[in-house]
GROMACS .gro file of C-alpha atoms in nm:
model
   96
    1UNK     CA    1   0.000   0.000   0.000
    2UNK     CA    2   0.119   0.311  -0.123
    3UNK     CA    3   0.150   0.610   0.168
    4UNK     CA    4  -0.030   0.956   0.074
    5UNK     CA    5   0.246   1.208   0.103
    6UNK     CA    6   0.136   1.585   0.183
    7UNK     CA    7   0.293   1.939   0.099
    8UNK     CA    8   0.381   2.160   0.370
    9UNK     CA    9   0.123   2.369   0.292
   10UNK     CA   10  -0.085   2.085   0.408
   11UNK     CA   11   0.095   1.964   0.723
   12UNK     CA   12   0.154   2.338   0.819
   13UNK     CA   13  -0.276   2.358   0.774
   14UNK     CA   14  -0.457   2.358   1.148
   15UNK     CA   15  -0.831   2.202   1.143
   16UNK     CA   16  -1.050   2.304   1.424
   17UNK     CA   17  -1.294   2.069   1.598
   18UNK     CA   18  -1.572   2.306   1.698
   19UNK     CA   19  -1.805   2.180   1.954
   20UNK     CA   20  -2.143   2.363   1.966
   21UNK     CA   21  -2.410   2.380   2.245
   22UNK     CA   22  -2.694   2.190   2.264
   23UNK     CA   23  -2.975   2.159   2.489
   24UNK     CA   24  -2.973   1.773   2.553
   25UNK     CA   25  -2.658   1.673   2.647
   26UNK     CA   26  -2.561   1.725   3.059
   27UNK     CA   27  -2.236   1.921   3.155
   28UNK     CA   28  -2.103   1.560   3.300
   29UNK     CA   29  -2.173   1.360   2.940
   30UNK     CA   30  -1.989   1.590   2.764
   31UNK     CA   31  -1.691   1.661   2.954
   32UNK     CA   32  -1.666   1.282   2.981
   33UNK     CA   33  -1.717   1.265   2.572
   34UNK     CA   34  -1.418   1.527   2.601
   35UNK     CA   35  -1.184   1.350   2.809
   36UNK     CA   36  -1.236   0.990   2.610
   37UNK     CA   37  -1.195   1.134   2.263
   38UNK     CA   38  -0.992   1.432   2.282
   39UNK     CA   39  -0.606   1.285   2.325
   40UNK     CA   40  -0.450   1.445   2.651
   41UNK     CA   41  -0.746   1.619   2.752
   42UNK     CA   42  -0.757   1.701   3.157
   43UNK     CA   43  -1.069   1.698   3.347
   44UNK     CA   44  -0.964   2.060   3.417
   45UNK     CA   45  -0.963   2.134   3.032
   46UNK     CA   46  -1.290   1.922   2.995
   47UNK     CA   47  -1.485   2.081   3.220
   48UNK     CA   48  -1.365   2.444   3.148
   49UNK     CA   49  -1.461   2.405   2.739
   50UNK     CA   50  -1.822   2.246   2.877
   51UNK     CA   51  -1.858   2.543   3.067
   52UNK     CA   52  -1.699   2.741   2.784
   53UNK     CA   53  -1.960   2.598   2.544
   54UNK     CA   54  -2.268   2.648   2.685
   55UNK     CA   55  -2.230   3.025   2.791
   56UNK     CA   56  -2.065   3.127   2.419
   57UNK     CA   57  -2.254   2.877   2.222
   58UNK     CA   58  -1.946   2.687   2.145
   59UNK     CA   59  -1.574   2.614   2.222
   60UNK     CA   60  -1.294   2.496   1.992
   61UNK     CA   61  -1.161   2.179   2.158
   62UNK     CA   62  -0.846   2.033   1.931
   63UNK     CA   63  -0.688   2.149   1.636
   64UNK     CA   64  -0.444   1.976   1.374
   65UNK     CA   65  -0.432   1.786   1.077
   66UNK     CA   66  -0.750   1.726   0.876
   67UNK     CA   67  -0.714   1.326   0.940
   68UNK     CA   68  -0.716   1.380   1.308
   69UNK     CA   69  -0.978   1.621   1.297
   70UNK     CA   70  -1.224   1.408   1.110
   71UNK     CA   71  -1.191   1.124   1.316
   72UNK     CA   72  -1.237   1.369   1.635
   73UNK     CA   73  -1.544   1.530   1.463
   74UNK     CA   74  -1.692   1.181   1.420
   75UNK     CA   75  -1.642   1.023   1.712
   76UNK     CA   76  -1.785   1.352   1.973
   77UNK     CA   77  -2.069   1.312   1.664
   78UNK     CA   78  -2.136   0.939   1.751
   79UNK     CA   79  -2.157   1.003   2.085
   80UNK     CA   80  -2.419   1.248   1.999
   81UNK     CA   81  -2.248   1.579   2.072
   82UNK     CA   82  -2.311   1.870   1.803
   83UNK     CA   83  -1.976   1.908   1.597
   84UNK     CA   84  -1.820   2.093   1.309
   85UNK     CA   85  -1.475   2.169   1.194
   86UNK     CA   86  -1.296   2.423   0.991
   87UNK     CA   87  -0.976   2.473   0.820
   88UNK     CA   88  -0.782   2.783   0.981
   89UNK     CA   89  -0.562   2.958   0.814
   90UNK     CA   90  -0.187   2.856   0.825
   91UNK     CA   91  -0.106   2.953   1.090
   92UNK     CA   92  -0.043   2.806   1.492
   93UNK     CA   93  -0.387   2.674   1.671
   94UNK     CA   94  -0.494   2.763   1.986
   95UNK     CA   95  -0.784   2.531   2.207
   96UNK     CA   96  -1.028   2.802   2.319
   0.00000   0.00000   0.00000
């Protein structure tokens, strides 16, 4: 099998998962959705971007390559959290 090989444009390219508020899912479930899927994630940092989320409506949570980003995206998504992600420009990514 042949490995894809990317520019540096593209390695150099942050993608944000964005998690977005909802009115379903309790402060607990998601900062425990946070701390399973998110690598390195704290309970500290978990509950702070729950808290973060539901008084500005959302909360950037990791940012890197598109791979990672998709399979972070999909996973908060399966565990029925409301998701989205968005390339940033190229430059360094900050978890908000």
């Amino acid at each position: 099998m042949e490995r894809k090989r990317f520019s540096n444009q593209e390695l150099n390219a942050s993608y944000s998962v964005i998690l977005l508020n909802d009115n379903f899912n309790t402060f607990d479930y998601v900062s425990h959705c946070l701390k399973k899927y998110i690598p390195n994630m704290t309970s500290e940092q978990a509950w702070q971007l729950t808290h973060k989320v539901h008084s500005e409506g959302k909360a950037v949570v990791w940012c890197g390559c598109q791979e990672l980003a998709a399979l972070y995206r999909m996973q908060l998504s399966g565990a029925g959290l409301t998701v989205a992600f968005l390339e940033k420009e190229y430059s360094p990514c900050h978890v908000t």
